[in-house]
Each structure stands twice: as structure tokens, then as C-alpha cells.
Coordinates of C-alpha atoms in Angstrom, one line a residue:
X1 CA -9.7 -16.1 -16.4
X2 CA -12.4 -14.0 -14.4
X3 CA -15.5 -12.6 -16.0
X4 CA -17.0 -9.3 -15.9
X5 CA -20.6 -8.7 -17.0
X6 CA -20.9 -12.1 -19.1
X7 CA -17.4 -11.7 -21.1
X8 CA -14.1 -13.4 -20.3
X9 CA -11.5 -10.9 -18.9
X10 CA -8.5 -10.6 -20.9
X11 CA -5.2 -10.0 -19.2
X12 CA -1.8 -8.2 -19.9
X13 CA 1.1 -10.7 -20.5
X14 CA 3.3 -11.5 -17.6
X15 CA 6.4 -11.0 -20.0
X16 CA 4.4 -7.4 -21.4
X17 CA 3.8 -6.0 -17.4
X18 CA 7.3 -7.8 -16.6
X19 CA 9.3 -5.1 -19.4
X20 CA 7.5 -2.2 -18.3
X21 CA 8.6 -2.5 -14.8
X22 CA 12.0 -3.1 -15.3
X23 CA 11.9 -0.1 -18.1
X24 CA 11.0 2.2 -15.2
X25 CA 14.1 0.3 -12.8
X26 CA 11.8 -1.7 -10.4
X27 CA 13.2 -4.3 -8.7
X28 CA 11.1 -7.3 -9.7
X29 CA 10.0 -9.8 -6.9
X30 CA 8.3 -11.8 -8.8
X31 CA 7.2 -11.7 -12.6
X32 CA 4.1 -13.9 -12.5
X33 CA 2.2 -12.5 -11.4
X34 CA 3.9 -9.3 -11.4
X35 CA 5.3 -8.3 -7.8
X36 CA 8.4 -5.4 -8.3
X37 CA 9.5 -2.9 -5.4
X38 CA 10.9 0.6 -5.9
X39 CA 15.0 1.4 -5.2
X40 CA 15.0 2.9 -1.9
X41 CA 16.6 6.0 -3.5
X42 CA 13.5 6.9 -5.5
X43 CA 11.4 7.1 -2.2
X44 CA 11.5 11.1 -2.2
X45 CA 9.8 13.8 -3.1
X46 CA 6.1 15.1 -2.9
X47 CA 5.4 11.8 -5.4
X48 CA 6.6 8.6 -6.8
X49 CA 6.3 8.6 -10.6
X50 CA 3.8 6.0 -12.0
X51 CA 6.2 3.8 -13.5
X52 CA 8.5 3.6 -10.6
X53 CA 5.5 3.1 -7.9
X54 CA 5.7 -0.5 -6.5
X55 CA 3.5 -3.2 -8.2
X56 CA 1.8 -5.6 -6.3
X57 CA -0.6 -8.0 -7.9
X58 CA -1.6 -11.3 -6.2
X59 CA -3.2 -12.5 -9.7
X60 CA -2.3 -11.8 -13.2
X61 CA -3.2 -8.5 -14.3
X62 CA -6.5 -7.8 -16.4
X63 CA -6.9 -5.6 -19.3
X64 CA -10.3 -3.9 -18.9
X65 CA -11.4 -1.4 -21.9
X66 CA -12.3 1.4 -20.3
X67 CA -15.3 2.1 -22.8
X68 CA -17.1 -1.5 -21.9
X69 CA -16.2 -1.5 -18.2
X70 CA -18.9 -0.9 -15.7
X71 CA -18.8 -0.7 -12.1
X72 CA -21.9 -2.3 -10.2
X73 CA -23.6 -1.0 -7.1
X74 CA -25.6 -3.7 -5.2
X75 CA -26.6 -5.3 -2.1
X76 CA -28.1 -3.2 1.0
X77 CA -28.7 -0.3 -0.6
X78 CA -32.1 1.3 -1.8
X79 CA -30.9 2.8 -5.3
X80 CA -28.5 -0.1 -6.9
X81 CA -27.4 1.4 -9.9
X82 CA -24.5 0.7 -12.7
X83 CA -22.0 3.1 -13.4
X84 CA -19.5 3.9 -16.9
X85 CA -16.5 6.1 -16.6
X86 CA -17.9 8.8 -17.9
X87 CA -20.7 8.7 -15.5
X88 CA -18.1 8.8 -12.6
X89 CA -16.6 11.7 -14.3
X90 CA -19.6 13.5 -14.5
X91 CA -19.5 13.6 -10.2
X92 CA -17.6 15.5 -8.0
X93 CA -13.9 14.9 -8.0
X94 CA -11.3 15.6 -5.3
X95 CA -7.5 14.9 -5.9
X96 CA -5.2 13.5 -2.9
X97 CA -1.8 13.0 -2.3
X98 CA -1.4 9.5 -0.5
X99 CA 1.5 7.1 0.4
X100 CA 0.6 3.8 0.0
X101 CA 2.3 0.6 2.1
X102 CA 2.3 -3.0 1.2
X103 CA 1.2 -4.7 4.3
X104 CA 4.5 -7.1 4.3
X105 CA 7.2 -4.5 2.7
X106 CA 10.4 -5.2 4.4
X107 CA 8.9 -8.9 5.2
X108 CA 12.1 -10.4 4.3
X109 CA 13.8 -8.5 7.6
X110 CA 11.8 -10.7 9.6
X111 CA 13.5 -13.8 11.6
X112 CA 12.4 -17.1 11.6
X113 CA 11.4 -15.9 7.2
X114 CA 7.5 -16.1 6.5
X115 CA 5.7 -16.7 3.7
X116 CA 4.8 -14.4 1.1
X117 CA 6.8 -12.2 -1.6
X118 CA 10.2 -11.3 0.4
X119 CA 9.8 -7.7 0.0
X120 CA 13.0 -5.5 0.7
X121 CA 11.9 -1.7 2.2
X122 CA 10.4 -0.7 -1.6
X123 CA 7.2 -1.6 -1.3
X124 CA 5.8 2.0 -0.7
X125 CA 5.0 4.5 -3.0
X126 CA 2.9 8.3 -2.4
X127 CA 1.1 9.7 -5.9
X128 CA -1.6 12.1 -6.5
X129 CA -4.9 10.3 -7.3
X130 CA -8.0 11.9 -8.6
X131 CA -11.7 10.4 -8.3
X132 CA -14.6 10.4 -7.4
X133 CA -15.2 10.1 -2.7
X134 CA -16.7 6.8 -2.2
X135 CA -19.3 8.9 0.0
X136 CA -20.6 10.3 -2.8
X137 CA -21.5 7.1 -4.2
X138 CA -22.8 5.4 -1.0
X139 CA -24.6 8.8 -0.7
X140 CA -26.4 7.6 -3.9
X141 CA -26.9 4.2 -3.4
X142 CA -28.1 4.9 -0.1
X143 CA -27.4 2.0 2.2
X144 CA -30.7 0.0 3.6
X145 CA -31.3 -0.2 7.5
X146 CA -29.4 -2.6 9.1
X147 CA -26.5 -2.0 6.2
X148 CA -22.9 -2.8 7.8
X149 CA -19.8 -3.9 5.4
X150 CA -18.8 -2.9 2.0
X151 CA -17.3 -5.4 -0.5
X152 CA -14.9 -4.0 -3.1
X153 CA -14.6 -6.9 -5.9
X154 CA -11.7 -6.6 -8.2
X155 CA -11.5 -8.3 -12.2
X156 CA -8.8 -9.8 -11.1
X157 CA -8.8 -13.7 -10.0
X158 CA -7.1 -16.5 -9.8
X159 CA -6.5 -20.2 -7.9
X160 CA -5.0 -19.9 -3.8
X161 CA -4.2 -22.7 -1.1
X162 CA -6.4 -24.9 0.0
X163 CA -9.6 -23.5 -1.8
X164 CA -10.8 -25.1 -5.2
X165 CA -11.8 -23.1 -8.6
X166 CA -11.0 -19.5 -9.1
X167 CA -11.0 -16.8 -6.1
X168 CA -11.6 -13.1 -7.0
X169 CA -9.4 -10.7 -5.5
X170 CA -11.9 -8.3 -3.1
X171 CA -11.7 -6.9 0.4
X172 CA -14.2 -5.0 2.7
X173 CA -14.7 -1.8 5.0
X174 CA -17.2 -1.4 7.3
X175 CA -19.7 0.9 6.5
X176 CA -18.4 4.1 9.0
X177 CA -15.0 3.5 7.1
X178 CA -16.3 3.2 3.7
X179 CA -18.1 6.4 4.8
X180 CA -15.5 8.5 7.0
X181 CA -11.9 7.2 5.9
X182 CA -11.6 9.7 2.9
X183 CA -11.9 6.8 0.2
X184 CA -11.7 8.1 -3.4
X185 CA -12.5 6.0 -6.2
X186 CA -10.1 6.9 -8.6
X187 CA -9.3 7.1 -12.4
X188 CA -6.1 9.3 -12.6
X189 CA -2.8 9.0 -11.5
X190 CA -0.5 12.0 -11.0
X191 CA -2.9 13.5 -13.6
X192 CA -2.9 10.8 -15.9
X193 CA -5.0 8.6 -16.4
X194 CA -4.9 5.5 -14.3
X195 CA -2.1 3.0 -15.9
X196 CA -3.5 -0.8 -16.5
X197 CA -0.6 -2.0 -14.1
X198 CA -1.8 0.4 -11.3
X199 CA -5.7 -0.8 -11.7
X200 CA -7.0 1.0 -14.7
X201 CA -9.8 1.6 -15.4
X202 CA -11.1 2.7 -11.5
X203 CA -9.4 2.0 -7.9
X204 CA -10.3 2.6 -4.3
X205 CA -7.5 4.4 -2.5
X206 CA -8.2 4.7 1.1
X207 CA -5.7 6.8 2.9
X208 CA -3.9 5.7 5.9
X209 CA -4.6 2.1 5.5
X210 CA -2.4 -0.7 4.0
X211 CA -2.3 -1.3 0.8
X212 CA -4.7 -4.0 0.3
X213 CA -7.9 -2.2 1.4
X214 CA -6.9 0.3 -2.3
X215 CA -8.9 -2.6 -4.5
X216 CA -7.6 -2.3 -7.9
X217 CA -9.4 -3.2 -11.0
X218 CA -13.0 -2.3 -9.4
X219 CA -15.9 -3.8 -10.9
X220 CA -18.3 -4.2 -7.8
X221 CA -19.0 -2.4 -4.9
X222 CA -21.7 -4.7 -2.7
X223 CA -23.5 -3.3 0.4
X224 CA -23.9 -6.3 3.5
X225 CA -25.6 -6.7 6.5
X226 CA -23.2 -8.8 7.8
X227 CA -19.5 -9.6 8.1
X228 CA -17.4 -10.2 5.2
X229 CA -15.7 -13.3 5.4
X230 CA -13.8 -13.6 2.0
X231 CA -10.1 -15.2 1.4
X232 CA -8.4 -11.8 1.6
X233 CA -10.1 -10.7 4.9
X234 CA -9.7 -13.1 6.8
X235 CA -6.9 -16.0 5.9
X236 CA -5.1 -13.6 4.5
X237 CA -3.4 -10.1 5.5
X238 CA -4.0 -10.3 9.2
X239 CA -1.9 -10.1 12.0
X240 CA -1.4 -13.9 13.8
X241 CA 0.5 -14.9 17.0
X242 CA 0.5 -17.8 19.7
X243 CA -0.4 -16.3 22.5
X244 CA -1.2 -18.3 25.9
X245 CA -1.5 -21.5 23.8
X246 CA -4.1 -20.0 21.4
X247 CA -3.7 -18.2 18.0
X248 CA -4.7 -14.7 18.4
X249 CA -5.5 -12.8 14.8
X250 CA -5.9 -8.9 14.4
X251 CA -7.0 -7.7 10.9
X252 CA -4.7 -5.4 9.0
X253 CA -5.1 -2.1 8.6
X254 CA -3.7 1.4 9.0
X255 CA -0.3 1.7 8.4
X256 CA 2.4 1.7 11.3
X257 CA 4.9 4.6 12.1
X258 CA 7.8 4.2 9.5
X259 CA 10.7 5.9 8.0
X260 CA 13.7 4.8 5.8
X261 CA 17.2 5.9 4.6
X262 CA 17.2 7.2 1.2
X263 CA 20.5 8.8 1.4
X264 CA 23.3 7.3 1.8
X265 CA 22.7 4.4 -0.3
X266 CA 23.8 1.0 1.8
X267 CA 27.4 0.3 1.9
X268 CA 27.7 4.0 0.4
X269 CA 31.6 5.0 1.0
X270 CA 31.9 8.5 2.3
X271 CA 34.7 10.9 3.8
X272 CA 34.9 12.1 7.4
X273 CA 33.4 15.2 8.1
X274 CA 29.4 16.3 7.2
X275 CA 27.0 14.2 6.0
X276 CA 23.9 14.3 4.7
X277 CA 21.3 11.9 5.6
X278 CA 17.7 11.9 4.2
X279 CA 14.7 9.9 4.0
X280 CA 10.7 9.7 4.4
X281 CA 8.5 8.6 7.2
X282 CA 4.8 8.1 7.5
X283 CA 2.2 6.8 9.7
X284 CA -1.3 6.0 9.3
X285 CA -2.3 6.4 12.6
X286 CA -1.5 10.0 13.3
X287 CA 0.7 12.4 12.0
X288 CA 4.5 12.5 11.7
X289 CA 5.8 14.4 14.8
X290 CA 9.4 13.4 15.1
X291 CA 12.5 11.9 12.9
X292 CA 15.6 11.0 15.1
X293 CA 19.2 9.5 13.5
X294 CA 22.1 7.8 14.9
X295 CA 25.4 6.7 13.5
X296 CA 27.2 3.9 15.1
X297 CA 26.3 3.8 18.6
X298 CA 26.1 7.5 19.1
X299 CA 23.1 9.2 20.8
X300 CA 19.8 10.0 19.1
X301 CA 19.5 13.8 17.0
X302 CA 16.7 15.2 16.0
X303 CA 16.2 15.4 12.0
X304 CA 14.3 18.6 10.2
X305 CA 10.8 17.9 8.8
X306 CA 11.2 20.7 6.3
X307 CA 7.5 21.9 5.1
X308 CA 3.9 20.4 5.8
X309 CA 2.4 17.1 6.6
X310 CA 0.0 16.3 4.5
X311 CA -2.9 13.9 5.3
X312 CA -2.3 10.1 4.5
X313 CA 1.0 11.2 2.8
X314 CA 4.3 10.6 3.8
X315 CA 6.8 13.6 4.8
X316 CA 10.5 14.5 4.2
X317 CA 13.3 14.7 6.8
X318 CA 17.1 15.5 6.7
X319 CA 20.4 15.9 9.0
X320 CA 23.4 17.2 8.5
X321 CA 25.3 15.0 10.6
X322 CA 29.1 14.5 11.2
X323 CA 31.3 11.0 11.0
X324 CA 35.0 10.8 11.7
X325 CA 36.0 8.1 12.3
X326 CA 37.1 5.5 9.6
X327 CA 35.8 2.2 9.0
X328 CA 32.2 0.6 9.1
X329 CA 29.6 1.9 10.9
X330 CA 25.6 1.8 10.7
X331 CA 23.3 4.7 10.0
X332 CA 20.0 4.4 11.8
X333 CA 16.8 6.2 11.3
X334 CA 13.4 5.9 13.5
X335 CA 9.8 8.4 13.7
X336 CA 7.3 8.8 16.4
X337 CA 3.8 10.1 15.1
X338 CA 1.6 12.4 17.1
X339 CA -0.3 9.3 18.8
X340 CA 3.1 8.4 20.4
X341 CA 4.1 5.2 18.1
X342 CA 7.8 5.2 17.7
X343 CA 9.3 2.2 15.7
X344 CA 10.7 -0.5 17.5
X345 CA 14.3 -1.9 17.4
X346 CA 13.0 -5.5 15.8
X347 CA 10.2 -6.0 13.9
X348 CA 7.2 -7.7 15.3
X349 CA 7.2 -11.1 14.2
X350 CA 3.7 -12.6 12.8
X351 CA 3.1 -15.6 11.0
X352 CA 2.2 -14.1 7.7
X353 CA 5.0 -11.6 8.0
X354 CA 3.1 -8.1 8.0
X355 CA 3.4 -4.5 9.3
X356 CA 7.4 -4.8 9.7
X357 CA 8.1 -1.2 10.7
X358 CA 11.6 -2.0 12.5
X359 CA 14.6 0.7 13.1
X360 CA 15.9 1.0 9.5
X361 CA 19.6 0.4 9.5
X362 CA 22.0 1.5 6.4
X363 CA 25.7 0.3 6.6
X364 CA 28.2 2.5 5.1
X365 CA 32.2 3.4 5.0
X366 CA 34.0 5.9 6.1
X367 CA 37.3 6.6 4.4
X368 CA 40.0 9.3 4.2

């Protein structure tokens, strides 16, 4: 158990969170704590409802009244203060529609396996989230000279390798990303409010970026002067090779250039003659510029990207494409974003198994 301002944090049963994501057809990972994926096919449209959007929890999942929660601004800053929902209501709001990534969905595609929850491609979900910008509470608080990360601390908490007692779940931006990224701190959800299972009662959601950087359950926000060097930021969710002899390590961050196959469904059977392939892709690096499919080993053809791209979000594509011949054969599906990142044909491998962006390949049949 965590505390938050004195008081023991209570927490929503592994077997309560377990039944409402398999009520909404998740595909559950893990049930304690609660780690469930989204079926590929529901990865369309503007939004992801919120109980089909993938839970990930590292810890079990607290149950914070929203009447007695408080959210504490401290450290570097001139004006600490400490704020109630209604007083973040009370600001100015901005609603955004953003995709947002697991760092290792689709680790279990990765060869030698890693460690971590074996995610399929599921862990990814876009929704419309309301709050207050992060700027305009930084604007408030107004950071001290010499000010230079920002801590986001979640309620939630629990034991991890290797360390002794009870570790909170929190991660840090660096002060021009806390300020510049677009960062809401948010309270509704496809304009409801925030769910418990998605980090009621408040959220950071920073577009573009992995998943891990959206703290859920917020209860502090902490101003430093220097790095941040918690169990989440730095043994955890970074990039790490061998390179030269030496381990090299690169932090995570903004999403890589993705796409998937949301129609046909894998080993779908289908008849010779037009089909219909369709999917999302995203990037967090730069916007979505390109969507090319093959079947089999044919040549690469350009998909539609029917309307706009919106910022942080992911977009739509579709083909009309044609198959003949009978028998087994692979649908593949790959994006290139306006800074020129196309997805490889294997996915990097890293030790802890994250950013695996690969080619995504759907078998299916065709029959007469």
C-alpha cells in the first residue's frame, strides 16, 4: 500500500479490474496487476472506446476519491501550491485526440524473447482527453532559476527487483518538454470522466511520447535542479545494446513509425479477386506521410490516407487490392513519416524488449 497525504491508498481488486476488462473483450496479459491489450480489429476509427483501450499497470491499481484527492506542486518553483479537482477545472481546458503506445507492444515478436509482459500488437489505443496544459500550471508555479526536470509521482506503488520496500510509480520530463511537448493534465476521457482503470482522478498525457511518460494516478508534480534518476527512468524503459564490448542505453521516448493490419483478421480465408485491406499507422516523430502494402512477395502499392492527420494521433489507411491465386500467402503493411522513418523488416532487438515497430505481417487464405 502507498500513501497519499497521510492516509493509506486503497486499491481496486485484481479480480474487480480483471472483469471489467474482459467485459469490454481485452485480451488480458496479465491479471495482477492488470496488464490486457486491445483485439487488433478494434484499432480503428477517430477513437478507441474507454473500456476497450489497453491497460497497462505495473502496480495494482488505486482507488483515489476524487473529492479527497489533491495534486501537490513542489520543488524548484517560487509559488508551490496544492491543487483539488475542482480547482483544475476552474483553469483553462483544451481537449486532444492522442494515440497512445506501450513502449514494448508487440515485444513478444522479438527473437531471442525479453523480459517483460509479452504484448501482441494491442498495446495501442487513441482517445479524446480533456484537461488542463501542464504549461499552465508550471506557468503558476513558476519554476526557480537553475529549474531543470519535472517529476510526475503516481498513487500507485509497489515492490521491483533488486530494490527493498515499496517503489512509487513516477517518471520525469525535462523542463523544455514539460513546457513545449503539449502535455495536458487530464480528467476526462472521451468526454467522460476519467475511469479509475485509466488513472482517475487526473493523468498526464504527453502526445507523441510512449506511453510511460502519460503518469497515471497523479498526486505530485516536483520541480528539480537536477537529473532524475528514479527506478522507471533509468533501469527501466530504456533502450540497451552491447555495442563495441560496452552497454550503450538510450532513454525511451517518442514513439517510432508504426502501422498494423486491422483487416483481414490473421489466417482470415478470402476469395480471389478484391480485397480490402485496412489499418492505422502513427509516428511520434513526425507526421504520417506514406502507407505501402504487399501480398505475398509482390511489389510495394501505395495505400489511401483518407482525411487529416491530426497531431499526436494516429491516421487511417486502406487498399483495394487484388489476390488470385489460391493458397497461403502474407499480407504486409509498412509507413514512413515525414522525417523519413520507414519501419524496418525485423524489429530492433534491445534487452528490455522496447519500441518493436517491425513490418506487420497478417497470414491469410485464399480459396475458390
Amino acid at each position: 500500500m502507498t500513501s497519499t497525504a497521510g492516509r493509506a491508498t486503497p486499491w481496486i481488486s485484481p479480480r474487480l479490474a480483471q472483469g471489467q476488462a474482459t467485459a469490454a473483450d481485452l485480451l488480458v496479459i496479465r491479471s495482477d496487476p492488470l496488464n490486457a491489450e486491445t483485439p487488433i480489429s478494434e484499432l480503428r476509427g477517430t477513437v478507441t472506446s474507454n473500456a476497450r483501450f489497453y491497460k497497462r499497470n505495473h502496480f495494482r491499481i488505486p482507488d483515489l476519491d476524487p473529492a479527497d484527492w489533491r495534486l501537490r506542486v513542489t520543488g524548484q518553483v517560487r509559488n508551490p501550491s496544492t491543487l483539488t479537482l475542482p480547482d483544475l477545472r476552474r483553469m483553462p481546458s483544451r481537449t486532444r485526440i492522442v494515440t497512445l503506445e506501450c513502449a514494448g507492444n508487440d515485444r513478444s515478436t522479438l527473437n531471442p524473447p525479453t523480459p517483460g509482459e509479452q504484448w501482441g500488437p494491442g498495446a495501442v489505443g487513441t482517445a479524446e482527453w480533456t484537461g488542463v496544459p501542464l504549461i499552465e500550471v508550471l506557468a503558476r508555479a513558476v519554476p526557480a532559476p537553475g529549474a531543470r526536470e519535472v517529476v510526475f509521482r503516481g498513487a500507485d506503488s509497489g515492490p521491483v527487483d533488486r530494490h527493498s520496500g515499496m517503489i512509487r510509480f513516477e517518471r520525469s520530463l525535462d523542463l523544455t518538454d514539460a513546457l513545449h511537448s503539449g502535455a495536458l493534465l487530464v480528467y476526462a476521457m472521451n468526454g467522460e470522466p476519467l475511469p479509475a482503470l485509466h488513472g482517475r482522478p487526473l493523468r498526464l498525457v504527453v502526445p507523441d511520447w510512449y506511453g510511460v511518460a502519460s503518469v497515471k494516478w497523479l498526486t505530485d508534480i516536483e520541480v528539480l535542479d537536477h537529473r532524475f534518476a528514479g527506478f522507471f527512468q533509468t533501469e527501466k524503459y530504456c533502450y540497451e545494446w552491447e555495442r563495441g564490448g560496452q552497454v550503450v542505453t538510450e532513454p525511451v521516448r517518442l514513439q517510432r513509425v508504426r502501422s498494423v493490419i486491422t483487416v483481414p483478421a490473421s489466417n482470415a480465408v478470402v476469395r480471389p479477386g478484391s480485397l480490402t485491406i485496412q489499418g492505422v499507422a502513427w509516428s511520434g516523430l513526425a507526421p504520417i506521410t506514406s502507407v505501402e502494402v504487399s501480398i505475398g512477395e509482390g511489389s510495394w502499392q501505395k495505400a489511401r490516407l483518407p482525411g487529416k492527420q491530426l497531431p499526436g494521433s494516429w491516421r487511417e489507411w486502406d487498399l483495394v487490392a487484388s489476390v488470385d491465386a489460391p493458397g497461403p500467402t502474407t499480407v504486409r503493411v509498412r509507413a514512413t513519416d515525414a522525417a523519413g522513418h520507414t519501419q524496418p523488416d525485423e524489429p530492433a532487438w534491445n534487452r528490455l524488449g522496447y519500441g518493436a515497430n517491425a513490418v506487420h505481417c497478417v497470414p491469410i487464405r485464399v480459396t475458390r
